[in-house]
Amino acid sequence: TGAANELLDGYEEGIWTPTLTNGGTLTNVGSNYTKIGRLVHLTSYLQNITPTNNSSSLLIGGLPFTVWASGYTYSAGSFSYIGTSSGNVNKFGLLASTGNSYLYFHYIDGTGGSGVTNAQWISEMGSGTGIHLIFHAFYYTDS
């Protein structure tokens, strides 16, 4: 018993299937989530990331729950590992987009505008076989 904000109002865990929302392919080695109340924790291991070479934002879609849109929140993620033949992962941050079901990348120094495009990712990190990404992210949901 206790106040409403002291109660665990739900627990769920499962798998999710990441996609490249704005075109391209990837291999999902394994992606899991745990939802406790409104907090969602994701983990994912992706290989062979090959976005379509265009000016669309590089988005990882398929989140198991829509990101909370009711407040000002930019939930962050971090990389555990990036495998690439070239590139500097330290340039990028990972954010959940409020009110949407995707994650997006941004330049940490702010030079990339609102987010990293597919073409910028290819230019910075390469594409295809040998590109590996292991990450985790937290975000709130209304679900």
Short mmCIF file of C-alpha atoms in Angstrom, two decimals, residues 33-88:
data_model
loop_
_atom_site.label_atom_id
_atom_site.label_comp_id
_atom_site.label_asym_id
_atom_site.label_seq_id
_atom_site.Cartn_x
_atom_site.Cartn_y
_atom_site.Cartn_z
CA TYR A 33 13.33 -4.52 -23.60
CA THR A 34 12.16 -4.27 -20.02
CA LYS A 35 9.26 -1.97 -19.07
CA ILE A 36 8.74 -1.09 -15.42
CA GLY A 37 5.82 1.26 -14.96
CA ARG A 38 6.33 3.93 -17.65
CA LEU A 39 10.13 3.46 -17.92
CA VAL A 40 11.38 1.41 -20.87
CA HIS A 41 14.95 0.08 -21.08
CA LEU A 42 16.17 -1.20 -24.46
CA THR A 43 19.23 -3.19 -25.40
CA SER A 44 20.21 -4.05 -28.94
CA TYR A 45 23.00 -5.60 -31.01
CA LEU A 46 22.84 -4.68 -34.69
CA GLN A 47 25.16 -5.71 -37.53
CA ASN A 48 25.58 -4.84 -41.20
CA ILE A 49 23.92 -1.43 -40.87
CA THR A 50 23.32 -0.23 -44.43
CA PRO A 51 21.13 2.90 -44.59
CA THR A 52 19.83 4.16 -47.92
CA ASN A 53 22.21 6.92 -49.07
CA ASN A 54 19.91 9.94 -48.86
CA SER A 55 19.32 13.08 -46.80
CA SER A 56 16.65 11.51 -44.56
CA SER A 57 17.37 11.25 -40.83
CA LEU A 58 18.98 8.03 -39.67
CA LEU A 59 16.24 6.53 -37.48
CA ILE A 60 16.09 3.21 -35.68
CA GLY A 61 12.41 2.34 -35.59
CA GLY A 62 10.35 -0.47 -34.17
CA LEU A 63 10.44 0.61 -30.52
CA PRO A 64 8.14 -1.57 -28.43
CA PHE A 65 6.31 1.50 -27.01
CA THR A 66 5.80 5.05 -28.20
CA VAL A 67 8.03 7.61 -26.47
CA TRP A 68 6.24 9.82 -23.93
CA ALA A 69 4.92 12.97 -25.59
CA SER A 70 3.39 14.61 -22.52
CA GLY A 71 6.49 16.37 -21.31
CA TYR A 72 9.85 17.75 -22.23
CA THR A 73 12.09 14.72 -22.34
CA TYR A 74 15.01 13.65 -24.46
CA SER A 75 15.83 10.26 -23.08
CA ALA A 76 19.33 9.20 -23.96
CA GLY A 77 21.09 6.04 -24.91
CA SER A 78 24.71 5.06 -24.99
CA PHE A 79 26.89 2.82 -27.11
CA SER A 80 28.60 -0.17 -25.60
CA TYR A 81 30.41 -1.03 -28.82
CA ILE A 82 30.70 0.16 -32.40
CA GLY A 83 32.60 -1.92 -34.89
CA THR A 84 33.64 -0.05 -38.00
CA SER A 85 36.61 0.13 -40.31
CA SER A 86 36.63 3.91 -40.01
CA GLY A 87 34.77 6.66 -38.21
CA ASN A 88 34.55 8.16 -34.79
#
